[in-house]
PDB file of C-alpha atoms in Angstrom:
ATOM      1  CA  UNK A   1      95.465  93.493 121.865  1.00  0.00           C
ATOM      2  CA  UNK A   2      92.334  91.854 123.268  1.00  0.00           C
ATOM      3  CA  UNK A   3      91.985  88.105 122.789  1.00  0.00           C
ATOM      4  CA  UNK A   4      89.509  85.324 123.394  1.00  0.00           C
ATOM      5  CA  UNK A   5      90.949  82.153 124.899  1.00  0.00           C
ATOM      6  CA  UNK A   6      89.526  78.839 123.802  1.00  0.00           C
ATOM      7  CA  UNK A   7      90.332  75.889 126.082  1.00  0.00           C
ATOM      8  CA  UNK A   8      89.422  72.350 125.070  1.00  0.00           C
ATOM      9  CA  UNK A   9      89.632  68.952 126.741  1.00  0.00           C
ATOM     10  CA  UNK A  10      88.242  65.850 125.032  1.00  0.00           C
ATOM     11  CA  UNK A  11      88.900  62.204 124.135  1.00  0.00           C
ATOM     12  CA  UNK A  12      91.568  61.883 121.472  1.00  0.00           C
ATOM     13  CA  UNK A  13      90.315  61.782 117.889  1.00  0.00           C
ATOM     14  CA  UNK A  14      91.785  62.180 114.412  1.00  0.00           C
ATOM     15  CA  UNK A  15      91.810  65.681 112.958  1.00  0.00           C
ATOM     16  CA  UNK A  16      90.983  67.702 116.072  1.00  0.00           C
ATOM     17  CA  UNK A  17      93.543  70.438 115.411  1.00  0.00           C
ATOM     18  CA  UNK A  18      92.396  70.789 111.816  1.00  0.00           C
ATOM     19  CA  UNK A  19      88.709  70.902 112.753  1.00  0.00           C
ATOM     20  CA  UNK A  20      89.147  73.598 115.397  1.00  0.00           C
ATOM     21  CA  UNK A  21      91.540  75.670 113.281  1.00  0.00           C
ATOM     22  CA  UNK A  22      89.199  75.496 110.276  1.00  0.00           C
ATOM     23  CA  UNK A  23      86.241  76.570 112.431  1.00  0.00           C
ATOM     24  CA  UNK A  24      88.152  79.648 113.599  1.00  0.00           C
ATOM     25  CA  UNK A  25      89.188  80.373 110.000  1.00  0.00           C
ATOM     26  CA  UNK A  26      85.560  80.175 108.840  1.00  0.00           C
ATOM     27  CA  UNK A  27      84.697  82.861 111.396  1.00  0.00           C
ATOM     28  CA  UNK A  28      87.617  85.034 110.194  1.00  0.00           C
ATOM     29  CA  UNK A  29      89.451  84.544 113.476  1.00  0.00           C
ATOM     30  CA  UNK A  30      93.169  85.258 113.587  1.00  0.00           C
ATOM     31  CA  UNK A  31      95.048  82.846 115.870  1.00  0.00           C
ATOM     32  CA  UNK A  32      97.609  84.650 117.996  1.00  0.00           C
ATOM     33  CA  UNK A  33      98.855  81.673 120.021  1.00  0.00           C
ATOM     34  CA  UNK A  34      98.107  77.939 119.961  1.00  0.00           C
ATOM     35  CA  UNK A  35      99.149  74.944 122.043  1.00  0.00           C
ATOM     36  CA  UNK A  36      97.936  71.370 122.128  1.00  0.00           C
ATOM     37  CA  UNK A  37      98.886  68.167 123.914  1.00  0.00           C
ATOM     38  CA  UNK A  38      97.859  64.514 123.841  1.00  0.00           C
ATOM     39  CA  UNK A  39      97.972  62.742 127.183  1.00  0.00           C
ATOM     40  CA  UNK A  40      98.886  59.211 126.107  1.00  0.00           C
ATOM     41  CA  UNK A  41      98.086  57.672 129.482  1.00  0.00           C
ATOM     42  CA  UNK A  42      94.513  58.953 129.529  1.00  0.00           C
ATOM     43  CA  UNK A  43      94.076  59.195 125.735  1.00  0.00           C
ATOM     44  CA  UNK A  44      92.826  62.719 126.194  1.00  0.00           C
ATOM     45  CA  UNK A  45      93.502  65.750 124.028  1.00  0.00           C
ATOM     46  CA  UNK A  46      94.034  69.297 125.323  1.00  0.00           C
ATOM     47  CA  UNK A  47      94.172  72.564 123.423  1.00  0.00           C
ATOM     48  CA  UNK A  48      94.546  76.273 124.217  1.00  0.00           C
ATOM     49  CA  UNK A  49      94.104  78.887 121.484  1.00  0.00           C
ATOM     50  CA  UNK A  50      94.220  82.676 121.674  1.00  0.00           C
ATOM     51  CA  UNK A  51      92.089  84.412 119.040  1.00  0.00           C
ATOM     52  CA  UNK A  52      92.267  88.122 118.294  1.00  0.00           C
ATOM     53  CA  UNK A  53      88.802  89.263 119.329  1.00  0.00           C
ATOM     54  CA  UNK A  54      88.676  92.093 116.781  1.00  0.00           C
ATOM     55  CA  UNK A  55      89.289  89.684 113.911  1.00  0.00           C
ATOM     56  CA  UNK A  56      86.097  87.657 114.340  1.00  0.00           C
ATOM     57  CA  UNK A  57      83.263  88.346 111.920  1.00  0.00           C
ATOM     58  CA  UNK A  58      80.657  87.461 114.545  1.00  0.00           C
ATOM     59  CA  UNK A  59      79.870  88.145 118.187  1.00  0.00           C
ATOM     60  CA  UNK A  60      81.369  86.023 120.935  1.00  0.00           C
ATOM     61  CA  UNK A  61      77.865  84.669 121.637  1.00  0.00           C
ATOM     62  CA  UNK A  62      77.416  83.532 118.039  1.00  0.00           C
ATOM     63  CA  UNK A  63      80.916  82.016 118.042  1.00  0.00           C
ATOM     64  CA  UNK A  64      80.066  80.000 121.157  1.00  0.00           C
ATOM     65  CA  UNK A  65      76.719  78.878 119.775  1.00  0.00           C
ATOM     66  CA  UNK A  66      78.273  77.737 116.494  1.00  0.00           C
ATOM     67  CA  UNK A  67      81.123  75.950 118.250  1.00  0.00           C
ATOM     68  CA  UNK A  68      78.652  73.735 120.123  1.00  0.00           C
ATOM     69  CA  UNK A  69      78.322  71.567 117.011  1.00  0.00           C
ATOM     70  CA  UNK A  70      82.014  70.622 117.029  1.00  0.00           C
ATOM     71  CA  UNK A  71      82.040  70.362 120.810  1.00  0.00           C
ATOM     72  CA  UNK A  72      79.155  67.902 120.826  1.00  0.00           C
ATOM     73  CA  UNK A  73      80.652  65.868 117.981  1.00  0.00           C
ATOM     74  CA  UNK A  74      83.909  65.311 119.854  1.00  0.00           C
ATOM     75  CA  UNK A  75      82.474  65.256 123.393  1.00  0.00           C
ATOM     76  CA  UNK A  76      84.495  68.324 124.380  1.00  0.00           C
ATOM     77  CA  UNK A  77      84.698  70.021 127.726  1.00  0.00           C
ATOM     78  CA  UNK A  78      85.439  73.589 126.663  1.00  0.00           C
ATOM     79  CA  UNK A  79      85.242  77.234 127.576  1.00  0.00           C
ATOM     80  CA  UNK A  80      85.838  80.546 125.869  1.00  0.00           C
ATOM     81  CA  UNK A  81      87.040  83.456 127.985  1.00  0.00           C
ATOM     82  CA  UNK A  82      87.540  87.130 127.229  1.00  0.00           C
ATOM     83  CA  UNK A  83      91.029  88.191 128.360  1.00  0.00           C
ATOM     84  CA  UNK A  84      89.889  91.799 128.702  1.00  0.00           C
ATOM     85  CA  UNK A  85      87.642  90.814 131.614  1.00  0.00           C
ATOM     86  CA  UNK A  86      90.021  90.434 134.546  1.00  0.00           C
ATOM     87  CA  UNK A  87      89.383  87.636 137.018  1.00  0.00           C
ATOM     88  CA  UNK A  88      88.526  88.644 140.589  1.00  0.00           C
ATOM     89  CA  UNK A  89      91.226  87.442 143.015  1.00  0.00           C
ATOM     90  CA  UNK A  90      90.658  86.926 146.746  1.00  0.00           C
ATOM     91  CA  UNK A  91      93.806  86.477 148.858  1.00  0.00           C
ATOM     92  CA  UNK A  92      93.561  84.519 152.102  1.00  0.00           C
ATOM     93  CA  UNK A  93      96.355  84.634 154.676  1.00  0.00           C
ATOM     94  CA  UNK A  94      97.110  84.165 158.355  1.00  0.00           C
ATOM     95  CA  UNK A  95     100.156  85.609 160.140  1.00  0.00           C
ATOM     96  CA  UNK A  96     102.900  85.128 157.536  1.00  0.00           C
ATOM     97  CA  UNK A  97     102.891  88.146 155.244  1.00  0.00           C
ATOM     98  CA  UNK A  98     105.487  87.361 152.585  1.00  0.00           C
ATOM     99  CA  UNK A  99     103.163  85.782 149.997  1.00  0.00           C
ATOM    100  CA  UNK A 100     100.308  88.203 150.691  1.00  0.00           C
ATOM    101  CA  UNK A 101     102.567  91.252 150.396  1.00  0.00           C
ATOM    102  CA  UNK A 102     104.168  89.911 147.212  1.00  0.00           C
ATOM    103  CA  UNK A 103     100.821  89.346 145.490  1.00  0.00           C
ATOM    104  CA  UNK A 104      99.476  92.718 146.595  1.00  0.00           C
ATOM    105  CA  UNK A 105     102.555  94.441 145.212  1.00  0.00           C
ATOM    106  CA  UNK A 106     102.359  92.557 141.926  1.00  0.00           C
ATOM    107  CA  UNK A 107      98.719  93.553 141.680  1.00  0.00           C
ATOM    108  CA  UNK A 108      99.610  97.167 142.457  1.00  0.00           C
ATOM    109  CA  UNK A 109     102.232  97.157 139.692  1.00  0.00           C
ATOM    110  CA  UNK A 110      99.834  95.494 137.208  1.00  0.00           C
ATOM    111  CA  UNK A 111     102.038  92.402 137.014  1.00  0.00           C
ATOM    112  CA  UNK A 112      99.080  90.065 137.508  1.00  0.00           C
ATOM    113  CA  UNK A 113      96.346  89.619 134.939  1.00  0.00           C
ATOM    114  CA  UNK A 114      93.684  89.897 137.604  1.00  0.00           C
ATOM    115  CA  UNK A 115      91.911  92.248 139.997  1.00  0.00           C
ATOM    116  CA  UNK A 116      92.632  91.708 143.699  1.00  0.00           C
ATOM    117  CA  UNK A 117      89.275  92.303 145.390  1.00  0.00           C
ATOM    118  CA  UNK A 118      90.191  91.600 149.000  1.00  0.00           C
ATOM    119  CA  UNK A 119      92.309  90.029 151.708  1.00  0.00           C
ATOM    120  CA  UNK A 120      90.586  87.639 154.100  1.00  0.00           C
ATOM    121  CA  UNK A 121      92.451  86.497 157.207  1.00  0.00           C
ATOM    122  CA  UNK A 122      91.912  84.769 160.536  1.00  0.00           C
ATOM    123  CA  UNK A 123      94.240  87.346 162.143  1.00  0.00           C
ATOM    124  CA  UNK A 124      94.373  91.146 162.164  1.00  0.00           C
ATOM    125  CA  UNK A 125      98.062  91.350 161.325  1.00  0.00           C
ATOM    126  CA  UNK A 126      97.610  91.613 157.540  1.00  0.00           C
ATOM    127  CA  UNK A 127      95.191  94.537 157.723  1.00  0.00           C
ATOM    128  CA  UNK A 128      97.934  97.191 157.533  1.00  0.00           C
ATOM    129  CA  UNK A 129      99.407  95.671 154.379  1.00  0.00           C
ATOM    130  CA  UNK A 130      96.000  95.460 152.716  1.00  0.00           C
ATOM    131  CA  UNK A 131      95.259  99.052 153.737  1.00  0.00           C
ATOM    132  CA  UNK A 132      98.527 100.309 152.242  1.00  0.00           C
ATOM    133  CA  UNK A 133      97.540  98.818 148.881  1.00  0.00           C
ATOM    134  CA  UNK A 134      93.971 100.099 149.278  1.00  0.00           C
ATOM    135  CA  UNK A 135      92.536  96.572 149.169  1.00  0.00           C
ATOM    136  CA  UNK A 136      89.498  95.648 151.326  1.00  0.00           C
ATOM    137  CA  UNK A 137      90.373  93.558 154.379  1.00  0.00           C
ATOM    138  CA  UNK A 138      88.157  91.272 156.439  1.00  0.00           C
ATOM    139  CA  UNK A 139      89.069  89.255 159.521  1.00  0.00           C
ATOM    140  CA  UNK A 140      87.253  86.078 160.481  1.00  0.00           C
ATOM    141  CA  UNK A 141      88.855  84.478 163.525  1.00  0.00           C
ATOM    142  CA  UNK A 142      88.813  80.691 163.778  1.00  0.00           C
ATOM    143  CA  UNK A 143      88.599  79.708 167.442  1.00  0.00           C
ATOM    144  CA  UNK A 144      88.778  76.169 168.784  1.00  0.00           C
ATOM    145  CA  UNK A 145      85.564  76.360 170.819  1.00  0.00           C
ATOM    146  CA  UNK A 146      83.519  77.962 168.011  1.00  0.00           C
ATOM    147  CA  UNK A 147      85.249  76.434 165.008  1.00  0.00           C
ATOM    148  CA  UNK A 148      82.147  75.150 163.221  1.00  0.00           C
ATOM    149  CA  UNK A 149      80.435  78.539 163.396  1.00  0.00           C
ATOM    150  CA  UNK A 150      83.636  80.396 162.491  1.00  0.00           C
ATOM    151  CA  UNK A 151      84.270  78.218 159.447  1.00  0.00           C
ATOM    152  CA  UNK A 152      80.706  78.911 158.297  1.00  0.00           C
ATOM    153  CA  UNK A 153      81.307  82.650 158.731  1.00  0.00           C
ATOM    154  CA  UNK A 154      84.560  82.394 156.800  1.00  0.00           C
ATOM    155  CA  UNK A 155      82.836  80.485 153.997  1.00  0.00           C
ATOM    156  CA  UNK A 156      80.155  83.161 153.749  1.00  0.00           C
ATOM    157  CA  UNK A 157      82.820  85.873 153.660  1.00  0.00           C
ATOM    158  CA  UNK A 158      84.511  84.158 150.718  1.00  0.00           C
ATOM    159  CA  UNK A 159      81.226  83.969 148.827  1.00  0.00           C
ATOM    160  CA  UNK A 160      80.481  87.658 149.517  1.00  0.00           C
ATOM    161  CA  UNK A 161      83.766  88.706 147.908  1.00  0.00           C
ATOM    162  CA  UNK A 162      82.479  86.946 144.751  1.00  0.00           C
ATOM    163  CA  UNK A 163      85.943  85.824 143.594  1.00  0.00           C
ATOM    164  CA  UNK A 164      86.825  83.997 140.398  1.00  0.00           C
ATOM    165  CA  UNK A 165      89.898  82.552 142.125  1.00  0.00           C
ATOM    166  CA  UNK A 166      90.900  82.206 145.782  1.00  0.00           C
ATOM    167  CA  UNK A 167      94.599  82.219 146.693  1.00  0.00           C
ATOM    168  CA  UNK A 168      95.675  80.636 149.969  1.00  0.00           C
ATOM    169  CA  UNK A 169      98.801  82.714 150.588  1.00  0.00           C
ATOM    170  CA  UNK A 170      99.945  80.775 153.649  1.00  0.00           C
ATOM    171  CA  UNK A 171      96.423  80.585 155.078  1.00  0.00           C
ATOM    172  CA  UNK A 172      96.830  78.178 157.974  1.00  0.00           C
ATOM    173  CA  UNK A 173      93.328  76.760 158.200  1.00  0.00           C
ATOM    174  CA  UNK A 174      91.799  73.767 156.420  1.00  0.00           C
ATOM    175  CA  UNK A 175      89.282  74.717 153.742  1.00  0.00           C
ATOM    176  CA  UNK A 176      85.936  72.925 154.290  1.00  0.00           C
ATOM    177  CA  UNK A 177      84.770  70.386 151.728  1.00  0.00           C
ATOM    178  CA  UNK A 178      81.713  72.366 150.656  1.00  0.00           C
ATOM    179  CA  UNK A 179      83.909  75.362 149.795  1.00  0.00           C
ATOM    180  CA  UNK A 180      86.351  73.104 147.937  1.00  0.00           C
ATOM    181  CA  UNK A 181      83.459  71.781 145.876  1.00  0.00           C
ATOM    182  CA  UNK A 182      81.924  75.196 145.211  1.00  0.00           C
ATOM    183  CA  UNK A 183      85.256  76.595 143.975  1.00  0.00           C
ATOM    184  CA  UNK A 184      86.643  73.416 142.419  1.00  0.00           C
ATOM    185  CA  UNK A 185      89.658  74.281 140.275  1.00  0.00           C
ATOM    186  CA  UNK A 186      89.552  77.861 141.571  1.00  0.00           C
ATOM    187  CA  UNK A 187      91.389  77.656 144.908  1.00  0.00           C
ATOM    188  CA  UNK A 188      95.178  77.810 144.738  1.00  0.00           C
ATOM    189  CA  UNK A 189      97.517  76.940 147.623  1.00  0.00           C
ATOM    190  CA  UNK A 190     101.252  77.157 148.299  1.00  0.00           C
ATOM    191  CA  UNK A 191     103.323  75.074 150.694  1.00  0.00           C
ATOM    192  CA  UNK A 192     106.996  74.345 151.255  1.00  0.00           C
ATOM    193  CA  UNK A 193     108.668  71.161 150.100  1.00  0.00           C
ATOM    194  CA  UNK A 194     109.280  69.764 153.581  1.00  0.00           C
ATOM    195  CA  UNK A 195     105.896  68.060 153.663  1.00  0.00           C
ATOM    196  CA  UNK A 196     105.429  65.331 154.701  1.00  0.00           C
ATOM    197  CA  UNK A 197     108.966  64.916 156.115  1.00  0.00           C
ATOM    198  CA  UNK A 198     108.819  67.875 158.512  1.00  0.00           C
ATOM    199  CA  UNK A 199     105.210  68.420 159.517  1.00  0.00           C
ATOM    200  CA  UNK A 200     104.241  71.040 162.089  1.00  0.00           C
ATOM    201  CA  UNK A 201     106.147  73.867 163.741  1.00  0.00           C
ATOM    202  CA  UNK A 202     109.761  74.870 162.973  1.00  0.00           C
ATOM    203  CA  UNK A 203     110.233  72.824 159.794  1.00  0.00           C
ATOM    204  CA  UNK A 204     113.297  74.860 158.779  1.00  0.00           C
ATOM    205  CA  UNK A 205     115.026  74.189 162.085  1.00  0.00           C
ATOM    206  CA  UNK A 206     114.501  70.454 161.723  1.00  0.00           C
ATOM    207  CA  UNK A 207     115.474  70.552 158.049  1.00  0.00           C
ATOM    208  CA  UNK A 208     118.745  72.330 158.946  1.00  0.00           C
ATOM    209  CA  UNK A 209     119.467  69.739 161.635  1.00  0.00           C
ATOM    210  CA  UNK A 210     118.854  66.991 159.073  1.00  0.00           C
ATOM    211  CA  UNK A 211     121.192  68.586 156.527  1.00  0.00           C
ATOM    212  CA  UNK A 212     118.617  69.186 153.817  1.00  0.00           C
ATOM    213  CA  UNK A 213     120.213  70.362 150.561  1.00  0.00           C
ATOM    214  CA  UNK A 214     117.153  71.531 148.630  1.00  0.00           C
ATOM    215  CA  UNK A 215     114.291  73.814 149.622  1.00  0.00           C
ATOM    216  CA  UNK A 216     111.291  74.024 147.367  1.00  0.00           C
ATOM    217  CA  UNK A 217     107.674  75.053 147.099  1.00  0.00           C
ATOM    218  CA  UNK A 218     104.581  73.569 145.491  1.00  0.00           C
ATOM    219  CA  UNK A 219     101.643  75.542 144.114  1.00  0.00           C
ATOM    220  CA  UNK A 220      98.539  73.428 143.585  1.00  0.00           C
ATOM    221  CA  UNK A 221      94.767  73.456 143.359  1.00  0.00           C
ATOM    222  CA  UNK A 222      92.958  72.746 146.607  1.00  0.00           C
ATOM    223  CA  UNK A 223      90.809  69.643 146.948  1.00  0.00           C
ATOM    224  CA  UNK A 224      89.141  67.939 149.892  1.00  0.00           C
ATOM    225  CA  UNK A 225      92.309  65.813 150.221  1.00  0.00           C
ATOM    226  CA  UNK A 226      94.761  68.030 152.110  1.00  0.00           C
ATOM    227  CA  UNK A 227      97.775  69.124 149.995  1.00  0.00           C
ATOM    228  CA  UNK A 228      97.058  66.463 147.364  1.00  0.00           C
ATOM    229  CA  UNK A 229      95.430  68.546 144.635  1.00  0.00           C
ATOM    230  CA  UNK A 230      96.722  68.909 141.049  1.00  0.00           C
ATOM    231  CA  UNK A 231     100.122  70.627 140.975  1.00  0.00           C
ATOM    232  CA  UNK A 232     100.389  73.830 138.928  1.00  0.00           C
ATOM    233  CA  UNK A 233     103.985  74.944 139.568  1.00  0.00           C
ATOM    234  CA  UNK A 234     107.041  73.916 141.591  1.00  0.00           C
ATOM    235  CA  UNK A 235     110.505  75.344 142.153  1.00  0.00           C
ATOM    236  CA  UNK A 236     113.593  74.660 144.284  1.00  0.00           C
ATOM    237  CA  UNK A 237     116.662  76.469 145.591  1.00  0.00           C
ATOM    238  CA  UNK A 238     119.855  74.789 146.768  1.00  0.00           C
ATOM    239  CA  UNK A 239     121.217  75.240 150.316  1.00  0.00           C
ATOM    240  CA  UNK A 240     124.290  73.872 152.048  1.00  0.00           C
ATOM    241  CA  UNK A 241     125.848  73.322 155.465  1.00  0.00           C
ATOM    242  CA  UNK A 242     126.738  77.009 155.864  1.00  0.00           C
ATOM    243  CA  UNK A 243     123.086  78.085 155.748  1.00  0.00           C
ATOM    244  CA  UNK A 244     121.373  78.470 159.114  1.00  0.00           C
ATOM    245  CA  UNK A 245     117.738  77.691 159.795  1.00  0.00           C
ATOM    246  CA  UNK A 246     116.987  81.424 159.478  1.00  0.00           C
ATOM    247  CA  UNK A 247     118.818  81.567 156.132  1.00  0.00           C
ATOM    248  CA  UNK A 248     116.842  78.600 154.909  1.00  0.00           C
ATOM    249  CA  UNK A 249     113.564  80.169 156.017  1.00  0.00           C
ATOM    250  CA  UNK A 250     114.296  83.354 154.051  1.00  0.00           C
ATOM    251  CA  UNK A 251     115.246  81.349 150.972  1.00  0.00           C
ATOM    252  CA  UNK A 252     112.167  79.193 151.390  1.00  0.00           C
ATOM    253  CA  UNK A 253     109.891  82.212 151.614  1.00  0.00           C
ATOM    254  CA  UNK A 254     111.439  83.643 148.451  1.00  0.00           C
ATOM    255  CA  UNK A 255     110.792  80.466 146.490  1.00  0.00           C
ATOM    256  CA  UNK A 256     107.246  80.308 147.856  1.00  0.00           C
ATOM    257  CA  UNK A 257     106.531  83.835 146.600  1.00  0.00           C
ATOM    258  CA  UNK A 258     107.879  83.157 143.118  1.00  0.00           C
ATOM    259  CA  UNK A 259     106.162  79.790 142.781  1.00  0.00           C
ATOM    260  CA  UNK A 260     102.788  81.078 143.969  1.00  0.00           C
ATOM    261  CA  UNK A 261     102.846  84.122 141.702  1.00  0.00           C
ATOM    262  CA  UNK A 262     103.762  81.976 138.691  1.00  0.00           C
ATOM    263  CA  UNK A 263     101.043  79.439 139.446  1.00  0.00           C
ATOM    264  CA  UNK A 264      98.466  82.169 139.908  1.00  0.00           C
ATOM    265  CA  UNK A 265      99.490  83.902 136.683  1.00  0.00           C
ATOM    266  CA  UNK A 266      99.181  80.648 134.727  1.00  0.00           C
ATOM    267  CA  UNK A 267      95.656  80.292 136.100  1.00  0.00           C
ATOM    268  CA  UNK A 268      94.725  83.907 135.370  1.00  0.00           C
ATOM    269  CA  UNK A 269      95.945  83.524 131.789  1.00  0.00           C
ATOM    270  CA  UNK A 270      93.867  80.333 131.336  1.00  0.00           C
ATOM    271  CA  UNK A 271      96.992  78.244 130.782  1.00  0.00           C
ATOM    272  CA  UNK A 272      96.044  75.379 133.118  1.00  0.00           C
ATOM    273  CA  UNK A 273      93.877  72.380 132.271  1.00  0.00           C
ATOM    274  CA  UNK A 274      93.240  69.597 134.792  1.00  0.00           C
ATOM    275  CA  UNK A 275      93.445  65.920 133.869  1.00  0.00           C
ATOM    276  CA  UNK A 276      92.402  63.718 136.780  1.00  0.00           C
ATOM    277  CA  UNK A 277      94.828  64.731 139.534  1.00  0.00           C
ATOM    278  CA  UNK A 278      97.469  66.390 137.375  1.00  0.00           C
ATOM    279  CA  UNK A 279      97.634  69.494 135.229  1.00  0.00           C
ATOM    280  CA  UNK A 280      98.576  70.406 131.704  1.00  0.00           C
ATOM    281  CA  UNK A 281     100.169  73.849 131.854  1.00  0.00           C
ATOM    282  CA  UNK A 282     100.697  75.627 128.550  1.00  0.00           C
ATOM    283  CA  UNK A 283     103.430  77.988 129.728  1.00  0.00           C
TER     284      UNK A 283
END
């Protein structure tokens, strides 16, 4: 069943749910799913509604034009998306393949509500995996002595893939500010939970030596502030003294894969709304 997804963010006001619901009713829309939330701290209202597209008595263009009246009245930031039009997903990775391979396989099995249009990497290692899944691969090396030029080439490569969302699947390069701005709210990253305690190489070895009891992962939107963007999804797995650094690494990679795929799916299904530096996720 094809649906339109209406997402709304606006200052809190009396009767918002009734106004929006009545508008959809007036256009013969049948609501399949509805969620709303009031953020008390920011006094801001959020809503996500799925409308059966075949039930509307007007075109999507007319629906959008008519909705502008309500949107302007309540100072809404809003968008209406057609779920039948899959978002274009660009995966970016480096040497670690676990997250890239997991997303490619989920895409191959139609487990993601999106179309994977390419894999972009600063190393050649991921090319075989992309080839196996018949996904275009492009390598843009980032070298220390030509970093400015290489970053510009990488940025252009991203733009040429024309993605709706970019997934940093353990891509180990910093995304430039201009790219962050161009794709604001459309770049998703994953990292393990050892930051900032165990920065740099061999974090699992140092975590094992420290006796860490929980390993986790954080999926978040990328901003110009490194690893400080709005969090979409998090998860943890428990470890104990019997687990080696290698055991912990395997468990950590598993939780990274699951957390990233969940966060990406929430985004693809238009379930995430950003409020300042946090998210409202209608899961």
